[in-house]
XYZ file of C-alpha atoms in Angstrom:
714
model
C -63.485 158.953 -88.581
C -66.477 159.946 -86.368
C -69.137 161.658 -88.474
C -72.362 163.480 -87.736
C -74.580 160.470 -88.202
C -72.630 158.299 -85.793
C -73.212 160.929 -83.123
C -77.010 160.316 -83.235
C -78.765 157.227 -81.895
C -80.425 155.910 -85.068
C -82.593 152.796 -85.416
C -80.227 151.033 -87.817
C -77.450 151.254 -85.221
C -79.348 151.266 -81.927
C -82.864 149.797 -82.481
C -85.491 150.803 -79.886
C -87.924 147.998 -79.238
C -90.693 150.179 -77.735
C -90.761 152.879 -80.434
C -93.906 153.152 -82.560
C -93.844 152.879 -86.344
C -94.630 156.612 -86.665
C -91.661 157.511 -84.488
C -89.419 155.128 -86.426
C -90.537 156.681 -89.731
C -89.753 160.176 -88.460
C -86.331 159.099 -87.240
C -85.545 157.380 -90.561
C -86.611 160.489 -92.467
C -84.379 162.614 -90.272
C -81.503 160.214 -90.940
C -82.000 160.517 -94.709
C -81.935 164.329 -94.466
C -78.728 164.192 -92.430
C -77.133 161.865 -94.990
C -78.164 164.189 -97.837
C -76.799 167.218 -95.954
C -73.440 165.497 -95.304
C -73.237 164.374 -98.953
C -73.963 167.888 -100.293
C -71.557 169.417 -97.803
C -68.820 167.054 -99.000
C -69.490 168.005 -102.639
C -69.399 171.694 -101.720
C -66.086 171.117 -99.928
C -64.679 169.499 -103.087
C -65.851 172.465 -105.210
C -64.286 174.933 -102.801
C -60.973 173.054 -102.506
C -59.498 175.101 -105.343
C -60.307 178.291 -103.474
C -58.542 177.376 -100.263
C -55.926 179.868 -99.027
C -52.733 177.714 -99.291
C -53.399 177.073 -102.993
C -53.779 180.758 -103.858
C -50.869 181.651 -101.626
C -48.666 179.466 -103.819
C -50.139 180.998 -106.993
C -49.583 184.534 -105.722
C -46.021 183.706 -104.670
C -45.200 182.265 -108.126
C -46.724 185.271 -109.891
C -44.757 187.650 -107.678
C -41.471 185.862 -108.357
C -42.225 185.824 -112.090
C -42.978 189.540 -112.035
C -39.793 190.342 -110.116
C -37.595 188.405 -112.555
C -39.387 189.965 -115.523
C -38.858 193.415 -114.064
C -35.174 192.664 -113.349
C -34.570 191.571 -116.949
C -36.468 194.517 -118.359
C -34.831 197.042 -115.997
C -31.346 195.761 -116.789
C -32.161 196.082 -120.517
C -33.373 199.667 -120.015
C -30.323 200.667 -117.981
C -27.980 199.118 -120.515
C -29.853 200.843 -123.347
C -29.356 204.241 -121.718
C -25.669 203.634 -120.984
C -24.786 202.461 -124.504
C -26.700 204.951 -126.699
C -23.600 207.029 -127.262
C -21.205 204.353 -128.531
C -23.161 201.331 -129.765
C -24.797 201.779 -133.149
C -26.990 198.698 -132.551
C -28.434 200.385 -129.451
C -30.190 202.941 -131.673
C -32.080 200.138 -133.355
C -33.459 198.810 -130.031
C -36.385 200.057 -128.001
C -38.035 199.359 -124.698
C -40.580 197.284 -126.611
C -37.760 194.857 -127.532
C -36.724 194.697 -123.882
C -40.261 193.773 -122.847
C -40.311 190.942 -125.385
C -36.935 189.628 -124.177
C -38.039 189.848 -120.530
C -41.313 188.026 -121.226
C -39.664 185.226 -123.214
C -36.852 184.747 -120.669
C -39.109 184.658 -117.612
C -41.399 182.198 -119.410
C -38.438 179.886 -120.005
C -37.550 180.178 -116.313
C -41.115 179.223 -115.401
C -41.214 176.247 -117.788
C -37.921 174.857 -116.453
C -39.247 174.912 -112.862
C -36.990 177.628 -111.474
C -39.920 179.218 -109.643
C -40.562 176.063 -107.630
C -37.324 176.694 -105.732
C -37.618 178.711 -102.552
C -35.579 181.916 -102.333
C -35.255 181.523 -98.574
C -33.147 178.381 -99.035
C -31.293 179.312 -102.217
C -27.998 177.444 -102.528
C -24.938 177.451 -104.722
C -26.498 174.739 -106.892
C -29.605 176.904 -107.327
C -27.407 179.833 -108.421
C -25.664 177.723 -111.066
C -29.026 176.461 -112.349
C -30.291 180.046 -112.557
C -27.223 181.151 -114.544
C -27.646 178.317 -117.042
C -31.418 178.682 -117.383
C -31.323 182.469 -117.700
C -28.623 182.165 -120.379
C -30.885 179.866 -122.383
C -33.915 182.116 -121.859
C -32.095 185.335 -122.821
C -30.510 183.620 -125.839
C -33.957 182.623 -127.099
C -35.298 186.127 -126.402
C -32.440 187.847 -128.215
C -32.680 185.401 -131.107
C -36.341 186.255 -131.555
C -35.522 189.993 -131.585
C -32.683 189.531 -134.078
C -34.990 187.613 -136.414
C -37.432 190.537 -136.748
C -34.976 193.480 -136.656
C -31.944 194.623 -138.746
C -29.476 193.821 -135.956
C -27.640 191.240 -138.037
C -25.790 194.113 -139.753
C -23.905 194.742 -136.514
C -23.036 191.238 -135.260
C -20.177 192.284 -132.982
C -22.075 195.051 -131.255
C -25.178 192.850 -131.089
C -23.365 189.958 -129.325
C -21.589 192.367 -126.969
C -24.854 194.077 -126.063
C -26.611 190.731 -125.485
C -23.764 189.451 -123.285
C -23.774 192.625 -121.187
C -27.535 192.319 -120.792
C -27.195 188.697 -119.667
C -24.530 189.640 -117.109
C -26.529 192.528 -115.691
C -29.842 190.627 -115.621
C -28.420 187.458 -114.046
C -26.606 189.542 -111.426
C -29.856 191.349 -110.570
C -31.780 188.071 -110.201
C -29.023 186.508 -108.081
C -28.920 189.599 -105.885
C -32.668 189.440 -105.196
C -32.409 185.816 -104.121
C -29.325 186.447 -101.995
C -31.079 189.306 -100.213
C -34.054 187.068 -99.424
C -31.816 184.406 -97.936
C -29.863 187.025 -95.971
C -33.092 188.301 -94.427
C -34.087 184.778 -93.481
C -30.645 184.041 -91.958
C -30.750 187.271 -89.952
C -34.194 186.474 -88.540
C -33.079 182.923 -87.759
C -30.047 184.143 -85.811
C -32.154 186.604 -83.846
C -34.711 183.930 -82.996
C -31.940 181.511 -82.044
C -30.401 184.058 -79.675
C -33.795 184.748 -78.142
C -34.435 181.017 -77.603
C -31.031 180.555 -75.982
C -31.408 183.566 -73.699
C -34.947 182.610 -72.719
C -33.912 179.056 -71.794
C -33.827 178.543 -68.043
C -31.135 175.867 -68.371
C -27.531 176.695 -69.188
C -26.857 176.232 -72.901
C -24.493 173.392 -73.785
C -21.264 174.463 -75.400
C -20.168 172.027 -78.059
C -17.289 171.250 -80.383
C -18.093 169.822 -83.797
C -15.651 167.200 -85.073
C -16.075 166.175 -88.698
C -15.736 167.223 -92.316
C -17.037 170.656 -93.461
C -20.091 169.356 -95.349
C -21.265 167.384 -92.331
C -20.608 170.347 -90.029
C -22.734 172.656 -92.202
C -25.663 170.225 -92.072
C -25.376 169.991 -88.277
C -25.150 173.761 -87.850
C -28.235 174.169 -89.998
C -30.155 171.922 -87.583
C -29.331 174.143 -84.601
C -32.038 176.693 -85.220
C -34.773 178.354 -83.144
C -36.757 175.153 -82.921
C -33.937 173.341 -81.147
C -34.919 173.093 -77.479
C -31.519 171.828 -76.318
C -29.947 175.284 -76.885
C -26.567 173.987 -78.083
C -23.971 176.688 -78.561
C -21.319 175.542 -81.052
C -18.066 177.309 -80.202
C -15.677 175.630 -82.628
C -15.036 173.064 -85.304
C -12.275 170.466 -85.560
C -11.693 168.903 -88.982
C -10.551 165.286 -89.481
C -7.173 166.697 -90.526
C -5.771 170.180 -89.996
C -6.731 172.346 -92.992
C -5.096 175.788 -92.819
C -7.167 177.077 -95.756
C -10.430 177.045 -93.756
C -10.523 179.442 -90.821
C -14.284 179.866 -90.393
C -17.402 177.977 -91.377
C -20.892 179.491 -90.999
C -19.595 181.997 -88.427
C -18.017 179.139 -86.406
C -14.208 179.253 -86.066
C -12.167 176.277 -87.268
C -9.771 175.519 -84.403
C -7.573 172.945 -86.102
C -7.518 169.250 -86.731
C -8.849 166.379 -84.684
C -5.369 165.496 -83.438
C -5.244 168.823 -81.572
C -8.303 168.030 -79.423
C -6.450 168.213 -76.102
C -4.729 171.498 -76.975
C -7.993 173.011 -78.203
C -9.888 172.065 -75.036
C -7.074 173.478 -72.873
C -7.102 176.731 -74.870
C -10.886 177.085 -74.628
C -10.758 176.350 -70.900
C -8.272 179.182 -70.424
C -10.648 181.470 -72.343
C -13.522 180.494 -70.046
C -15.389 178.590 -72.809
C -14.698 174.968 -71.960
C -17.007 172.719 -73.999
C -19.082 170.101 -72.232
C -20.128 168.285 -75.396
C -18.246 166.941 -78.424
C -20.415 166.107 -81.451
C -18.548 163.679 -83.706
C -19.293 162.580 -87.260
C -19.655 158.810 -86.929
C -19.714 157.804 -90.600
C -16.763 155.382 -90.450
C -15.131 157.154 -93.399
C -13.461 160.441 -92.429
C -12.937 159.423 -88.794
C -11.643 155.908 -88.164
C -12.498 153.719 -85.201
C -8.968 154.253 -83.900
C -9.437 158.044 -83.958
C -12.847 157.669 -82.338
C -11.415 155.505 -79.558
C -8.617 158.004 -78.886
C -11.165 160.845 -78.857
C -13.348 159.006 -76.325
C -10.340 158.535 -74.071
C -9.322 162.215 -74.282
C -12.884 163.452 -73.792
C -13.242 161.307 -70.689
C -10.109 162.898 -69.218
C -11.591 166.376 -69.749
C -15.061 165.307 -68.511
C -16.618 166.023 -71.911
C -19.614 164.068 -73.186
C -19.216 162.551 -76.665
C -22.239 162.466 -78.958
C -21.910 160.406 -82.156
C -23.953 161.686 -85.070
C -23.968 159.548 -88.212
C -23.862 160.933 -91.698
C -27.466 161.089 -93.041
C -26.261 159.969 -96.477
C -24.760 156.804 -95.010
C -28.074 156.000 -93.349
C -29.991 156.492 -96.600
C -27.554 154.216 -98.395
C -27.873 151.661 -95.578
C -24.139 151.837 -94.985
C -22.820 150.744 -91.611
C -21.093 153.751 -90.000
C -18.713 151.589 -87.979
C -17.651 148.002 -88.162
C -19.558 145.904 -85.657
C -17.856 142.871 -84.075
C -21.133 140.965 -84.208
C -20.963 141.188 -88.020
C -17.457 139.743 -88.234
C -17.005 136.146 -89.352
C -16.840 134.453 -85.966
C -14.342 131.970 -87.349
C -11.841 134.835 -87.094
C -12.403 134.862 -83.348
C -12.670 131.088 -83.025
C -9.524 130.392 -85.000
C -11.382 127.601 -86.832
C -14.324 127.047 -89.156
C -17.821 126.418 -87.842
C -19.286 122.906 -87.764
C -22.012 121.706 -90.108
C -24.819 119.256 -89.346
C -27.164 116.855 -91.104
C -30.634 118.368 -91.020
C -32.607 115.290 -92.106
C -32.011 113.454 -88.808
C -33.331 116.375 -86.778
C -36.277 116.720 -89.152
C -37.365 113.124 -88.488
C -37.297 113.570 -84.713
C -38.859 117.028 -84.394
C -41.368 117.233 -87.237
C -45.016 117.281 -86.066
C -43.971 117.018 -82.411
C -44.816 119.291 -79.499
C -41.542 120.812 -78.288
C -40.994 122.628 -74.997
C -37.955 124.845 -74.377
C -37.118 126.111 -70.898
C -35.162 129.349 -70.695
C -36.548 130.229 -74.130
C -35.765 133.916 -73.679
C -32.032 133.390 -73.158
C -29.244 133.227 -75.726
C -29.160 129.423 -76.073
C -32.893 128.992 -75.532
C -33.759 131.648 -78.090
C -31.514 130.086 -80.724
C -32.966 126.651 -79.908
C -36.471 127.983 -80.468
C -35.623 129.642 -83.790
C -33.850 126.570 -85.167
C -36.484 124.119 -83.914
C -39.203 126.131 -85.657
C -37.521 125.505 -89.020
C -37.977 121.724 -88.631
C -41.791 121.843 -88.629
C -42.923 120.962 -85.096
C -46.673 120.865 -84.459
C -46.281 123.530 -81.746
C -43.630 125.100 -79.567
C -44.025 125.929 -75.876
C -41.817 128.793 -74.704
C -41.101 128.659 -70.969
C -39.284 131.466 -69.160
C -39.656 133.424 -65.917
C -38.506 136.773 -67.427
C -41.519 138.502 -68.971
C -39.690 140.834 -71.339
C -37.368 138.140 -72.681
C -40.326 135.826 -73.195
C -42.169 138.581 -75.060
C -39.162 139.240 -77.296
C -38.655 135.639 -78.365
C -42.385 135.179 -78.935
C -42.520 138.218 -81.240
C -39.413 137.101 -83.138
C -40.839 133.623 -83.594
C -44.266 134.829 -84.709
C -42.722 137.159 -87.286
C -40.458 134.422 -88.677
C -43.047 131.591 -88.546
C -46.576 133.075 -88.611
C -48.242 129.688 -89.210
C -46.638 127.924 -86.234
C -48.589 127.364 -83.012
C -46.716 129.171 -80.237
C -47.560 129.037 -76.535
C -45.593 131.376 -74.236
C -45.635 130.249 -70.596
C -44.459 132.595 -67.851
C -43.150 130.014 -65.389
C -40.322 129.639 -62.866
C -38.758 126.174 -62.891
C -38.047 126.554 -59.150
C -41.783 126.073 -58.523
C -42.658 122.403 -58.977
C -46.399 123.021 -59.157
C -45.981 125.607 -61.931
C -43.811 123.218 -63.941
C -46.311 120.364 -63.561
C -49.151 122.685 -64.627
C -47.353 123.576 -67.879
C -46.569 119.917 -68.642
C -50.128 118.820 -67.913
C -51.499 121.543 -70.181
C -49.302 120.891 -73.258
C -48.029 117.266 -72.884
C -44.788 117.907 -74.809
C -42.971 115.186 -76.705
C -39.422 116.576 -76.373
C -38.093 119.004 -73.747
C -34.961 121.119 -74.198
C -33.821 122.357 -70.803
C -31.750 125.525 -71.247
C -32.924 127.457 -68.170
C -30.052 128.009 -65.737
C -27.982 130.574 -63.882
C -24.726 130.641 -65.848
C -22.745 133.698 -64.688
C -19.895 132.392 -62.524
C -19.352 135.382 -60.158
C -23.110 135.902 -59.801
C -23.754 132.312 -58.682
C -20.677 132.439 -56.450
C -22.164 135.485 -54.718
C -25.657 133.891 -54.581
C -25.088 130.128 -54.107
C -28.578 129.383 -52.800
C -30.061 130.920 -55.926
C -27.775 128.785 -58.097
C -28.752 125.620 -56.200
C -32.435 126.520 -56.410
C -32.385 127.009 -60.195
C -29.646 124.685 -61.489
C -30.325 121.697 -59.198
C -33.848 121.878 -57.800
C -35.229 123.499 -60.960
C -33.609 120.802 -63.101
C -35.083 118.119 -60.826
C -38.551 119.671 -61.158
C -38.343 119.610 -64.962
C -36.903 116.074 -65.047
C -39.563 114.745 -62.661
C -42.288 116.302 -64.812
C -40.753 114.585 -67.856
C -41.073 111.251 -66.038
C -44.586 111.909 -64.722
C -46.084 113.011 -68.047
C -44.340 110.387 -70.213
C -42.303 112.822 -72.269
C -40.217 111.052 -74.878
C -36.918 112.808 -74.113
C -35.304 115.616 -72.175
C -32.148 117.295 -73.455
C -30.204 119.214 -70.807
C -27.821 122.005 -71.818
C -24.705 121.844 -69.649
C -21.285 123.495 -69.557
C -17.614 122.597 -69.370
C -17.523 124.441 -66.049
C -19.294 121.390 -64.573
C -16.077 119.377 -65.056
C -13.997 119.203 -61.836
C -15.701 122.407 -60.642
C -14.182 124.808 -58.121
C -17.110 127.265 -57.993
C -20.775 126.935 -57.194
C -21.956 127.539 -60.754
C -20.053 124.521 -62.116
C -20.915 122.397 -59.075
C -24.649 123.030 -59.406
C -24.573 122.208 -63.123
C -22.651 119.020 -62.369
C -25.267 117.860 -59.848
C -27.927 118.498 -62.502
C -25.934 116.290 -64.892
C -25.677 113.508 -62.304
C -29.409 113.559 -61.560
C -30.387 113.315 -65.230
C -27.775 110.570 -65.723
C -29.326 108.526 -62.911
C -32.814 108.959 -64.381
C -31.575 107.912 -67.814
C -29.974 104.745 -66.426
C -33.226 103.765 -64.704
C -34.650 102.999 -68.162
C -31.966 100.485 -69.201
C -34.448 97.621 -69.186
C -37.449 99.685 -70.310
C -37.329 100.901 -73.891
C -40.411 103.083 -73.338
C -38.777 104.998 -70.488
C -37.937 108.653 -71.208
C -34.440 109.526 -72.348
C -32.423 112.059 -70.360
C -29.546 113.401 -72.422
C -26.963 115.969 -71.403
C -24.936 118.015 -73.901
C -21.840 119.749 -72.553
C -20.005 122.580 -74.313
C -17.906 125.655 -73.564
C -18.381 129.410 -73.787
C -20.760 130.812 -76.392
C -19.465 133.812 -78.326
C -21.749 136.816 -78.170
C -24.087 135.433 -75.508
C -25.346 137.650 -72.702
C -22.644 138.053 -70.083
C -19.909 136.679 -72.340
C -16.557 138.277 -73.087
C -17.279 139.489 -76.640
C -19.987 142.078 -75.738
C -17.750 143.278 -72.888
C -14.766 143.802 -75.207
C -17.014 145.508 -77.770
C -18.307 148.006 -75.203
C -14.804 148.698 -73.884
C -13.449 149.318 -77.393
C -16.238 151.731 -78.340
C -15.865 153.635 -75.069
C -12.084 153.886 -75.428
C -11.425 151.844 -72.284
C -8.670 149.259 -71.748
C -9.559 145.629 -72.460
C -9.782 143.766 -69.143
C -8.561 140.151 -68.984
C -8.459 138.192 -65.738
C -5.117 136.416 -66.321
C -2.530 136.305 -69.145
C -2.726 132.494 -69.316
C -6.476 132.000 -68.927
C -8.067 130.096 -71.816
C -11.505 128.834 -72.719
C -13.299 126.649 -75.255
C -15.502 128.741 -77.546
C -18.395 128.060 -79.898
C -20.860 130.216 -81.767
C -24.436 130.057 -80.508
C -25.696 128.696 -83.835
C -23.019 126.015 -83.908
C -23.727 124.940 -80.323
C -27.479 124.672 -80.870
C -27.054 122.746 -84.117
C -24.910 120.129 -82.383
C -27.355 119.940 -79.455
C -30.161 119.146 -81.888
C -28.105 116.673 -83.914
C -26.732 114.782 -80.909
C -30.153 114.403 -79.290
C -31.828 113.430 -82.569
C -29.185 110.796 -83.391
C -29.335 109.438 -79.866
C -33.097 108.987 -80.107
C -32.926 107.432 -83.546
C -30.073 105.015 -82.763
C -31.142 104.346 -79.142
C -27.615 105.115 -77.949
C -26.087 104.002 -74.667
C -27.872 105.407 -71.668
C -26.098 107.464 -69.053
C -23.435 108.943 -71.308
C -22.891 112.694 -71.609
C -22.380 114.250 -75.030
C -19.368 116.546 -75.264
C -19.080 118.818 -78.272
C -15.753 118.942 -80.097
C -14.772 122.610 -79.791
C -11.240 122.331 -81.107
C -8.357 123.789 -79.176
C -8.954 126.223 -76.294
C -8.434 129.914 -77.057
C -6.519 132.288 -74.808
C -8.676 135.226 -73.731
C -5.794 137.639 -74.275
C -5.477 136.430 -77.895
C -9.225 136.949 -78.342
C -8.884 140.495 -77.027
C -6.051 141.229 -79.471
C -8.055 139.858 -82.416
C -11.042 142.048 -81.579
C -8.824 145.117 -81.247
C -7.302 144.463 -84.679
C -10.772 143.972 -86.186
C -11.573 147.493 -84.974
C -8.479 148.857 -86.701
C -6.617 149.272 -83.405
C -3.155 148.060 -82.450
C -3.162 146.067 -79.174
C -0.990 147.551 -76.408
C -0.495 150.662 -78.568
C -3.937 152.127 -79.307
C -5.750 150.116 -76.645
C -4.070 148.697 -73.513
C -4.845 145.249 -72.081
C -5.196 145.105 -68.303
C -5.039 141.926 -66.195
C -7.443 142.149 -63.264
C -7.064 138.727 -61.624
C -9.243 135.624 -61.499
C -12.774 136.104 -60.241
C -14.333 134.010 -57.450
C -15.205 130.510 -58.638
C -13.169 130.865 -61.838
C -10.567 128.393 -63.100
C -7.509 129.142 -65.180
C -8.166 126.245 -67.566
C -11.400 124.502 -68.470
C -11.697 120.762 -69.094
C -14.118 118.631 -71.056
C -13.963 115.373 -69.047
C -14.159 114.837 -65.296
C -11.601 112.725 -63.431
C -14.236 110.009 -62.957
C -15.241 110.035 -66.644
C -13.935 107.944 -69.513
C -13.835 109.426 -72.998
C -15.677 107.318 -75.572
C -15.619 107.917 -79.301
C -19.076 108.681 -80.584
C -20.681 107.654 -83.850
C -21.882 111.244 -84.198
C -19.452 113.551 -86.031
C -17.925 116.405 -84.006
C -19.026 114.860 -80.710
C -17.502 112.736 -77.970
C -19.206 110.825 -75.181
C -18.272 110.855 -71.507
C -18.956 107.625 -69.623
C -19.251 108.533 -65.962
C -19.698 106.631 -62.708
C -23.339 107.237 -61.729
C -24.887 107.974 -58.361
C -27.853 105.776 -57.455
C -31.112 107.617 -57.993
C -32.391 107.068 -54.427
C -29.224 108.565 -52.957
C -29.030 111.635 -55.204
C -32.797 112.112 -54.875
C -32.541 112.158 -51.095
C -29.557 114.546 -51.291
C -31.478 116.989 -53.495
C -34.389 116.827 -51.023
C -31.925 117.871 -48.323
C -30.659 120.667 -50.574
C -34.219 121.852 -51.127
C -34.804 122.001 -47.399
C -31.501 123.823 -46.806
C -32.377 126.416 -49.455
C -35.808 127.031 -47.941
C -34.280 127.409 -44.483
C -31.422 129.585 -45.744
C -28.680 127.209 -44.547
C -25.926 128.450 -46.829
C -22.928 126.473 -45.515
C -24.823 123.178 -45.362
C -26.163 123.594 -48.912
C -22.738 124.448 -50.348
C -21.041 121.571 -48.513
C -23.615 119.032 -49.676
C -23.403 120.275 -53.287
C -19.619 119.914 -53.455
C -19.851 116.515 -51.721
C -22.244 115.227 -54.377
C -19.837 116.371 -57.086
C -16.977 114.406 -55.483
C -19.012 111.248 -54.875
C -18.544 109.576 -58.314
C -14.737 109.862 -58.067
C -14.592 108.640 -54.448
C -13.690 105.122 -53.279
C -17.207 104.457 -52.000
C -18.838 101.424 -53.600
C -21.956 102.826 -55.242
C -22.848 99.778 -57.337
C -24.610 98.020 -54.494
C -26.761 101.056 -53.812
C -27.580 101.464 -57.510
C -28.502 97.798 -58.066
C -30.455 97.658 -54.819
C -32.428 100.720 -55.975
C -33.796 101.253 -52.477
C -34.253 104.587 -50.751
C -31.343 105.116 -48.353
C -32.022 105.970 -44.777
C -31.787 109.596 -43.886
C -28.811 109.329 -41.547
C -26.295 106.861 -42.968
C -25.759 107.720 -46.652
C -26.124 111.503 -46.393
C -23.648 111.689 -43.557
C -21.322 109.632 -45.712
C -21.764 112.016 -48.639
C -21.264 115.148 -46.539
C -18.136 113.683 -45.038
C -16.355 113.543 -48.410
């Protein structure tokens, strides 16, 4: 904290070269006096801390409460003494002096037990019970001390009766004082609340509370004068209709949650239609099914739903609702997840520089986190999205603080940027996960898909060749098999280019490896079906499925990344056949409609009863069924568990290189039809009747006119 000395330019902080010794001595003496003054002032502040106003305010408040209770006990004793002089013989043996002793002893017991630390403004039922018990103990001790020194034992019945009446009268007086203090506070609070509502320029929100009574009381207590939102609670709906409760804290109970529609209609007729429904979202009193039905009804009445969790559940770290992301994903997959052998990956990754493109995405992020556990020398994170790159960097630094991490904001579409990153870090292994993967998005923006998935892949692969990277592992998709849309077609061309580069090193063991791993949909990834279904369920909307027969292969993100790492590591260690594509064994395809029904049941909802399923039709570029092997590919059993290999007919590198150059030019010139036609023609080339072996063995650059016209004519 800035102090007085730091505000002065002193020699020990800011030495002046031209100052004379006499001036320096004066300044140092002044500094010593300032230090002594600050030190003495601090000591004086410590001595005066006991005399500060808040401390004595608390002392005065405690003394006042003690005096009031003492007076109440003594006054009740005096009143009872006057009323019983005519019929109780023991009353003649008592005096006001005895009442003073009893009052002093009882109030002392109340002080010792901590009753005076409780505020009267917030007195509760629990405080009242504690006061009854503590005052009984205190009065019993006080009366016992009086009985020990007086001849009251001769009249035990009258003595006990008198003591009990005194306890009843005294405790009632003390409870009444506390109740009056709370009543005054509540009255002032209501007046201030009304003033804040009336003084608000905006129209106050009218709200319905939906939850159990204890939760509702805590919420109502929050809506005080300090609340700037000016919420006017006009009614309460309980989880189930309870006829015994008609009002709660001056708020009428309008029925149970099942009568939401009738209640809103009634309030609308009365001119008090609510525009906000505040719901207790503790996952206990109100189920997910009830919450979904409430969301649907509120949407029909144009009422905003605000979910407010139970504070106790948050303190106990209890999940208020069941989250699909926390479910065992095997329940959605219909099978168990795969396991891998970590030692093989450890041997290939340990102490190596690893570069991951698309590191901020779902697959890239999981790749980064798993690779870090195998002890690489450093990891280079490459992504063009700043926020996603920042997120994965922070996650990685928190999980592995000792690992060297280099975030690179780079777009793989720019060849010069890619070469700069490779020249700077000289990676040993590259995992290429950057791509545009959303089918309708690429279908609507085909030039963008070509630019990223084909030209971007070529830029990365060429940099791998130029900077002698040991291996490049490309993440592909089953949509690249016999594609009908631009997303699958662009990914397929990327596969073919990397396959051609890999085959160029057949006779050169030092040539880089280019491996492609193909798998299906990843559960829970951005843009996938699981987050969509989750949002629709929580909002009370129907689950939308494109077609009743549509099916897909599914994997978890962790499972997919593990098999990517294992397949590439085994391939490097065993020097597997070049040019083959690894295909992950994903079991049987899953119908999307079955997946929707499973998620609904996991939320406690009955499909087609509590939540409808709507079929909206296939989207552009979407197939009804996905495949794992192209028509020109031959399935080969792999030595790696849970993987297959696809042996495909390759395109000669000179031909596909020239075609991608033409695609690059078409993208830059905005020639949409030409770029799309050339992309689909390249995909069909391996399965055509054209003899490509001569071109591949010749390994000569084809002339611009002949081969490309042949390709485009397919």
